[in-house]
Amino acid sequence: MTLTREIKTGVTWVGAIDWDRRLFDALIPLPDGTSYNSYLIQGSEKTALIDPVDESMVDVLLGNLGALGIERIDYIIAQHAEQDHSGGLKRLLEIYPDAKVVGSARCLDLLKEFGLVDNDSVQEAKDGEMLSLGDKSLEFIHAPWVHWPDTIFTYLAKERILFTCDFLGSHLATSDLFAVDEAAVYRAAKRYYAEIMMPFRQSINRHLARIEDLQIDIIAPSHGPLYGRPEFILDAYRDWASDRVKNQVVLPYVSMHGSTRIMADYFVDALISRGVAVKRFDLTDYDVGELAESLVDAATVVIGTPTILAGAHPLALYAAVLANALRPKTRYASIIGSFGWGGKMLEQITVALPNLKLQLLDPVIAKGRPKEADFKALDRLAEEISVMHREL
Ligand code: FEO
């Protein structure tokens, strides 16, 4: 079977839906699969293809192009070199050997390093440069650090379509070409933002400002559905990438013999009773993407860990390392947990968070089972957090 879907005259989706993929970067769970969107732009004189797909799906792309009777492609626009968009290049160039691969200088360098192109088949796209296809023109907009240094957007001015590659996308396999169920797409797009965009918040804000004045009817990312109502996703990104945080505590915790769990239970109730929202994650059984998503706008993170092998539990350390890499805009952090005979649990968690500009609140560490003084300390921490959050 083949699947092609016309977006506007001469602009056709020819990509692949990956219904079954469940892991990305050997790290990120994909509960809803993903798609590798590829777009065919047919001008009166030339034909361009935006973003070849993941290598695993190149036969799907080639089948779609074959179904449309495409015998010549003049330009393959590589908006980004990561392999989920570039992996199909080599096969594509075998079938369409006259095509020039167009991308930023950084992207072309990376494609060469990956062995996907050679010097003869490339053409640099400079920032602001136009590429004419006859009655259609592509404008290239450099957008580095969304999440690699090489990305470009492609703007079709007359058709008012902006192609954004990873930016504004979502890992969502769906039969909807456009975002119809906006609540579902919002959740998937927020999770996707958290997983790869969040560390580059300042760049995201620059790119949002750069495209602010473009006339856009359709945003066409390279993962997930397109947006026929661009303000939906642009407003969401403006919110996520802003400095605003929400009255919410994220509590990733792990417990070995129950003491830290008793503290987590008590602490969650202490926060809720003070009007603070809580997202709680048992680190022995959780979804990394959901944890990342919860970090997008929570004001506070509290990590719960027992002491093992004279230090923090490795699962808690992993959560701290992950939060540090994702660089959320979290303002406050603390640690709760327990120990039996000693250890460097506090120091280990604290030094794992150097990227975060946090105010550290006094931790609550119980010796053995938590006792009355420990519960009082948890009340004190919950109260401190609720007061801080009222001032947000
Ligand atoms: Fe979808 Fe950065 O690749």
Coordinates of C-alpha atoms and ligand atoms in Angstrom, one line a residue:
M1 CA 0.0 0.0 0.0
T2 CA 1.0 3.6 -0.5
L3 CA -0.3 6.7 1.2
T4 CA 0.0 10.3 -0.2
R5 CA -2.0 13.2 1.0
E6 CA -2.3 16.6 -0.8
I7 CA -2.0 19.5 1.6
K8 CA -2.3 22.3 -1.0
T9 CA -1.9 22.2 -4.8
G10 CA 1.6 20.9 -5.6
V11 CA 2.4 20.2 -1.9
T12 CA 1.9 16.6 -0.8
W13 CA 2.6 14.6 2.3
V14 CA 4.6 11.5 1.2
G15 CA 6.1 10.4 4.6
A16 CA 5.7 7.3 6.7
I17 CA 3.7 6.5 9.9
D18 CA 5.7 4.3 12.3
W19 CA 2.8 2.8 14.3
D20 CA 5.0 0.2 16.1
R21 CA 8.1 2.1 17.2
R22 CA 8.3 2.2 21.0
L23 CA 11.7 3.7 21.7
F24 CA 13.7 6.6 20.4
D25 CA 17.3 7.4 21.0
A26 CA 17.4 4.1 23.0
L27 CA 15.9 6.3 25.8
I28 CA 12.6 7.9 25.1
P29 CA 9.4 5.7 25.2
L30 CA 7.1 6.3 22.3
P31 CA 3.7 5.1 23.7
D32 CA 1.9 6.4 20.5
G33 CA 4.5 5.6 17.9
T34 CA 5.7 8.4 15.6
S35 CA 5.8 9.6 12.0
Y36 CA 8.5 10.7 9.7
N37 CA 6.9 13.4 7.6
S38 CA 8.3 14.0 4.2
Y39 CA 6.8 16.6 1.8
L40 CA 6.9 16.8 -2.0
I41 CA 6.8 20.3 -3.4
Q42 CA 6.2 20.4 -7.2
G43 CA 6.8 23.7 -8.8
S44 CA 6.3 24.5 -12.5
E45 CA 10.0 23.9 -13.2
K46 CA 11.6 22.0 -10.4
T47 CA 10.6 19.4 -7.7
A48 CA 11.8 19.4 -4.1
L49 CA 11.4 16.8 -1.4
I50 CA 11.6 18.0 2.2
D51 CA 13.2 15.6 4.7
P52 CA 13.7 12.0 3.7
V53 CA 12.6 9.6 6.3
D54 CA 14.2 7.2 8.8
E55 CA 16.2 4.5 7.0
S56 CA 13.8 1.8 8.3
M57 CA 10.9 3.5 6.3
V58 CA 12.6 4.5 3.1
D59 CA 10.8 1.9 1.1
V60 CA 7.5 3.5 2.2
L61 CA 8.7 6.9 1.0
L62 CA 10.0 5.5 -2.3
G63 CA 6.6 3.7 -2.8
N64 CA 4.7 6.9 -2.2
L65 CA 6.9 8.8 -4.7
G66 CA 6.4 5.9 -7.2
A67 CA 2.7 6.0 -6.7
L68 CA 2.7 9.7 -7.7
G69 CA 4.9 8.9 -10.8
I70 CA 7.8 11.0 -9.6
E71 CA 10.7 10.3 -12.0
R72 CA 12.9 13.3 -11.1
I73 CA 13.7 15.2 -7.9
D74 CA 15.8 18.3 -8.2
Y75 CA 16.4 19.1 -4.6
I76 CA 16.2 17.1 -1.4
I77 CA 15.9 19.6 1.5
A78 CA 17.6 18.1 4.5
Q79 CA 16.3 20.3 7.3
H80 CA 18.2 18.4 9.9
A81 CA 20.9 15.6 9.8
E82 CA 19.6 13.4 12.6
Q83 CA 19.1 9.9 11.2
D84 CA 15.3 9.7 11.7
H85 CA 15.1 12.3 8.9
S86 CA 18.3 11.6 6.9
G87 CA 18.6 7.8 7.1
G88 CA 16.7 7.4 3.8
L89 CA 19.0 9.7 1.9
K90 CA 21.4 7.1 0.5
R91 CA 18.6 5.0 -1.1
L92 CA 16.8 8.1 -2.3
L93 CA 20.0 9.3 -4.0
E94 CA 20.4 5.9 -5.7
I95 CA 16.9 6.3 -7.2
Y96 CA 17.1 10.0 -7.9
P97 CA 20.9 10.5 -8.6
D98 CA 20.5 14.0 -10.0
A99 CA 19.0 15.4 -6.8
K100 CA 21.1 18.0 -4.9
V101 CA 20.9 17.7 -1.2
V102 CA 20.2 21.2 0.3
G103 CA 20.9 22.0 3.9
S104 CA 22.8 24.3 6.3
A105 CA 26.6 24.0 6.2
R106 CA 26.5 22.2 9.6
C107 CA 23.9 19.8 8.3
L108 CA 25.8 19.0 5.2
D109 CA 29.0 18.4 7.2
L110 CA 27.1 16.0 9.5
L111 CA 25.5 14.2 6.5
K112 CA 29.0 13.7 5.1
E113 CA 30.3 12.4 8.5
F114 CA 27.4 9.9 8.5
G115 CA 28.4 8.7 5.0
L116 CA 25.0 9.7 3.6
V117 CA 26.2 12.3 0.9
D118 CA 29.4 13.3 -0.9
N119 CA 30.7 16.6 -2.0
D120 CA 29.2 16.5 -5.4
S121 CA 25.6 16.1 -4.3
V122 CA 25.2 19.0 -1.9
Q123 CA 24.2 22.6 -2.0
E124 CA 24.4 24.9 1.0
A125 CA 21.2 26.8 2.1
K126 CA 22.2 30.1 3.6
D127 CA 20.0 31.8 6.2
G128 CA 17.3 33.8 4.3
E129 CA 18.2 32.3 0.9
M130 CA 15.5 31.6 -1.6
L131 CA 15.3 28.6 -3.9
S132 CA 13.0 28.9 -6.9
L133 CA 11.0 25.9 -8.2
G134 CA 9.3 28.0 -10.9
D135 CA 6.0 29.1 -9.6
K136 CA 6.9 28.2 -6.0
S137 CA 9.8 29.5 -3.9
L138 CA 11.4 28.0 -0.8
E139 CA 12.9 30.4 1.8
F140 CA 15.3 28.9 4.3
I141 CA 15.4 30.1 7.9
H142 CA 18.3 28.9 10.0
A143 CA 17.1 27.6 13.4
P144 CA 20.1 26.2 15.2
W145 CA 19.7 24.4 18.5
V146 CA 16.2 22.9 18.3
H147 CA 17.9 20.4 19.4
W148 CA 21.0 20.1 17.1
P149 CA 23.1 22.9 15.7
D150 CA 22.1 22.3 12.0
T151 CA 18.4 22.7 11.7
I152 CA 16.7 24.9 9.1
F153 CA 13.0 25.7 8.6
T154 CA 11.6 26.0 5.1
Y155 CA 8.9 28.6 4.3
L156 CA 6.6 28.5 1.3
A157 CA 5.5 32.1 1.3
K158 CA 2.8 32.0 -1.4
E159 CA 1.2 28.9 0.1
R160 CA 1.8 30.2 3.6
I161 CA 3.2 26.9 4.8
L162 CA 6.1 26.7 7.3
F163 CA 8.0 23.4 7.5
T164 CA 9.7 23.1 10.9
C165 CA 11.3 19.7 11.1
D166 CA 11.5 18.6 14.8
F167 CA 10.4 22.0 16.0
L168 CA 6.7 22.1 17.1
G169 CA 6.4 18.3 16.3
S170 CA 5.1 15.4 18.3
H171 CA 5.8 11.7 18.4
L172 CA 2.3 10.6 17.5
A173 CA 1.3 8.0 14.9
T174 CA -2.2 9.0 13.8
S175 CA -4.4 8.7 10.7
D176 CA -5.1 12.5 11.1
L177 CA -3.0 14.5 8.7
F178 CA -3.9 17.6 10.8
A179 CA -4.2 18.0 14.5
V180 CA -7.9 17.4 15.0
D181 CA -7.9 16.1 18.6
E182 CA -6.0 19.1 20.0
A183 CA -6.0 17.8 23.6
A184 CA -4.2 14.6 22.5
V185 CA -1.8 16.4 20.3
Y186 CA -1.1 19.0 23.1
R187 CA -0.1 16.2 25.4
A188 CA 2.1 14.5 22.8
A189 CA 3.7 17.8 21.7
K190 CA 4.4 18.8 25.3
R191 CA 6.1 15.5 26.1
Y192 CA 8.1 15.8 22.9
Y193 CA 9.1 19.4 23.8
A194 CA 10.2 18.2 27.2
E195 CA 12.3 15.3 25.8
I196 CA 14.3 17.2 23.3
M197 CA 13.5 21.0 23.1
M198 CA 13.5 22.0 26.8
P199 CA 17.3 22.2 27.3
F200 CA 17.3 24.8 24.4
R201 CA 14.6 27.1 25.8
Q202 CA 16.5 30.3 24.9
S203 CA 16.9 29.2 21.3
I204 CA 13.3 28.2 21.1
N205 CA 12.2 31.7 22.2
R206 CA 14.5 33.2 19.5
H207 CA 13.0 31.0 16.8
L208 CA 9.5 31.8 18.0
A209 CA 10.3 35.5 17.7
R210 CA 11.9 35.0 14.3
I211 CA 8.8 33.4 12.7
E212 CA 6.4 35.8 14.6
D213 CA 5.7 38.0 11.5
L214 CA 5.5 35.2 8.9
Q215 CA 2.1 34.7 7.3
I216 CA 1.4 31.1 8.2
D217 CA -1.7 29.0 7.5
I218 CA -0.1 25.6 8.0
I219 CA 2.8 24.4 10.2
A220 CA 4.2 21.2 8.9
P221 CA 6.6 19.5 11.3
S222 CA 8.5 16.3 10.5
H223 CA 6.9 14.3 13.3
G224 CA 3.2 14.0 14.1
P225 CA 0.2 15.8 12.7
L226 CA 0.3 19.2 10.9
Y227 CA -1.3 22.3 12.3
G228 CA -4.1 24.0 10.4
R229 CA -4.5 26.3 13.4
P230 CA -0.8 27.4 13.9
E231 CA -1.6 29.6 17.0
F232 CA -2.5 26.4 18.9
I233 CA 1.0 25.0 18.9
L234 CA 2.7 28.4 18.8
D235 CA 0.8 29.5 22.0
A236 CA 1.7 26.2 23.7
Y237 CA 5.4 26.7 22.9
R238 CA 5.3 30.3 24.1
D239 CA 3.9 29.1 27.4
W240 CA 6.3 26.2 27.8
A241 CA 9.4 28.2 26.8
S242 CA 8.4 31.2 29.0
D243 CA 9.8 31.8 32.5
R244 CA 6.3 31.1 34.0
V245 CA 6.1 28.1 36.4
K246 CA 3.1 26.4 37.9
N247 CA 2.0 25.6 41.4
Q248 CA 3.2 22.0 41.2
V249 CA 5.7 19.7 42.8
V250 CA 7.3 16.8 40.9
L251 CA 8.2 14.0 43.3
P252 CA 10.3 11.2 41.8
Y253 CA 11.1 8.8 44.6
V254 CA 12.3 5.3 45.3
S255 CA 11.9 3.2 48.5
M256 CA 13.6 0.0 49.4
H257 CA 12.1 -1.0 52.8
G258 CA 9.2 1.5 53.0
S259 CA 10.6 4.4 55.0
T260 CA 11.0 6.8 52.0
R261 CA 7.6 5.7 50.8
I262 CA 6.0 6.5 54.1
M263 CA 7.6 10.0 53.9
A264 CA 6.5 10.4 50.2
D265 CA 2.9 9.5 51.2
Y266 CA 2.9 11.9 54.1
F267 CA 4.5 14.7 52.1
V268 CA 2.1 14.4 49.1
D269 CA -0.9 14.8 51.5
A270 CA 0.8 17.7 53.2
L271 CA 1.3 19.5 49.9
I272 CA -2.2 18.7 48.6
S273 CA -3.8 19.9 51.8
R274 CA -1.9 23.2 51.3
G275 CA -3.3 23.6 47.8
V276 CA -0.1 22.5 45.9
A277 CA -0.5 20.1 43.0
V278 CA 1.8 17.0 43.0
K279 CA 3.0 14.7 40.3
R280 CA 4.5 11.6 41.9
F281 CA 6.7 9.0 40.2
D282 CA 7.7 5.7 41.7
L283 CA 11.1 5.3 40.0
T284 CA 10.9 1.5 39.9
D285 CA 8.0 1.7 37.4
Y286 CA 7.5 4.9 35.5
D287 CA 7.6 6.5 32.1
V288 CA 10.6 8.7 31.4
G289 CA 8.6 10.8 29.0
E290 CA 5.9 11.5 31.6
L291 CA 8.5 12.6 34.1
A292 CA 10.1 14.9 31.5
E293 CA 6.7 16.3 30.6
S294 CA 5.9 17.0 34.3
L295 CA 9.2 19.0 34.6
V296 CA 8.2 21.5 31.8
D297 CA 6.4 23.9 34.1
A298 CA 6.6 22.6 37.7
A299 CA 7.9 25.2 40.2
T300 CA 9.5 22.6 42.4
V301 CA 11.2 19.2 42.3
V302 CA 11.6 17.0 45.4
I303 CA 13.6 13.8 45.0
G304 CA 12.9 11.0 47.4
T305 CA 15.6 8.4 48.0
P306 CA 16.9 5.9 50.6
T307 CA 20.6 5.3 51.1
I308 CA 22.2 2.3 49.6
L309 CA 25.9 1.4 49.2
A310 CA 26.7 4.5 51.2
G311 CA 24.9 6.9 48.7
A312 CA 21.7 7.8 47.0
H313 CA 19.7 5.0 45.3
P314 CA 20.9 4.8 41.6
L315 CA 17.4 5.2 40.3
A316 CA 17.1 8.6 42.2
L317 CA 20.5 9.6 40.8
Y318 CA 19.4 8.7 37.3
A319 CA 16.3 10.9 37.8
A320 CA 18.5 13.8 39.0
V321 CA 20.9 13.3 36.0
L322 CA 18.0 13.3 33.7
A323 CA 16.5 16.5 35.2
N324 CA 19.9 18.1 35.0
A325 CA 20.2 17.3 31.3
L326 CA 16.7 18.5 30.5
R327 CA 17.3 21.9 32.2
P328 CA 13.7 22.6 33.2
K329 CA 12.9 26.1 34.5
T330 CA 12.2 24.6 38.0
R331 CA 12.9 27.2 40.7
Y332 CA 13.1 25.1 43.9
A333 CA 14.3 21.7 44.9
S334 CA 14.7 19.5 47.9
I335 CA 15.4 16.0 48.9
I336 CA 13.5 13.6 51.3
G337 CA 14.6 10.2 52.3
S338 CA 16.1 7.9 54.8
F339 CA 19.3 6.2 55.9
G340 CA 20.3 3.4 58.2
W341 CA 23.9 4.0 59.2
G342 CA 25.2 6.8 57.0
G343 CA 26.2 7.8 53.5
K344 CA 26.7 10.7 51.1
M345 CA 23.2 10.6 49.6
L346 CA 22.6 14.4 49.9
E347 CA 25.9 15.4 48.3
Q348 CA 25.4 13.0 45.4
I349 CA 22.0 14.3 44.5
T350 CA 23.0 17.9 44.9
V351 CA 26.1 17.7 42.7
A352 CA 24.1 15.9 40.0
L353 CA 22.1 19.1 39.4
P354 CA 24.7 21.8 38.3
N355 CA 22.7 23.0 35.3
L356 CA 19.6 24.0 37.2
K357 CA 19.4 27.4 38.7
L358 CA 17.7 26.2 41.8
Q359 CA 17.1 27.4 45.3
L360 CA 17.7 24.3 47.4
L361 CA 15.3 24.0 50.3
D362 CA 16.3 22.2 53.5
P363 CA 16.0 18.4 53.0
V364 CA 14.2 16.0 55.3
I365 CA 16.2 12.9 56.0
A366 CA 15.0 10.3 58.5
K367 CA 17.2 7.8 60.4
G368 CA 15.4 4.5 59.8
R369 CA 11.5 4.7 60.0
P370 CA 10.3 8.4 60.0
K371 CA 9.3 9.6 63.4
E372 CA 7.3 12.5 64.7
A373 CA 10.1 15.0 64.2
D374 CA 10.5 13.8 60.6
F375 CA 6.8 14.3 59.9
K376 CA 7.0 17.8 61.4
A377 CA 9.9 18.5 59.1
L378 CA 7.9 17.3 56.1
D379 CA 5.1 19.7 57.2
R380 CA 7.7 22.5 57.4
L381 CA 8.9 21.7 53.9
A382 CA 5.4 21.5 52.5
E383 CA 4.5 24.8 54.1
E384 CA 7.7 26.5 52.8
I385 CA 6.9 25.3 49.3
S386 CA 3.3 26.4 49.5
V387 CA 4.4 29.9 50.6
M388 CA 7.0 30.1 47.8
H389 CA 4.4 29.0 45.3
R390 CA 1.9 31.6 46.4
E391 CA 4.5 34.2 45.4
L392 CA 5.0 32.9 41.9
Ligands
FEO1 FE1 13.4 14.0 14.6 FE2 16.3 15.5 15.7 O1 15.3 14.3 14.8

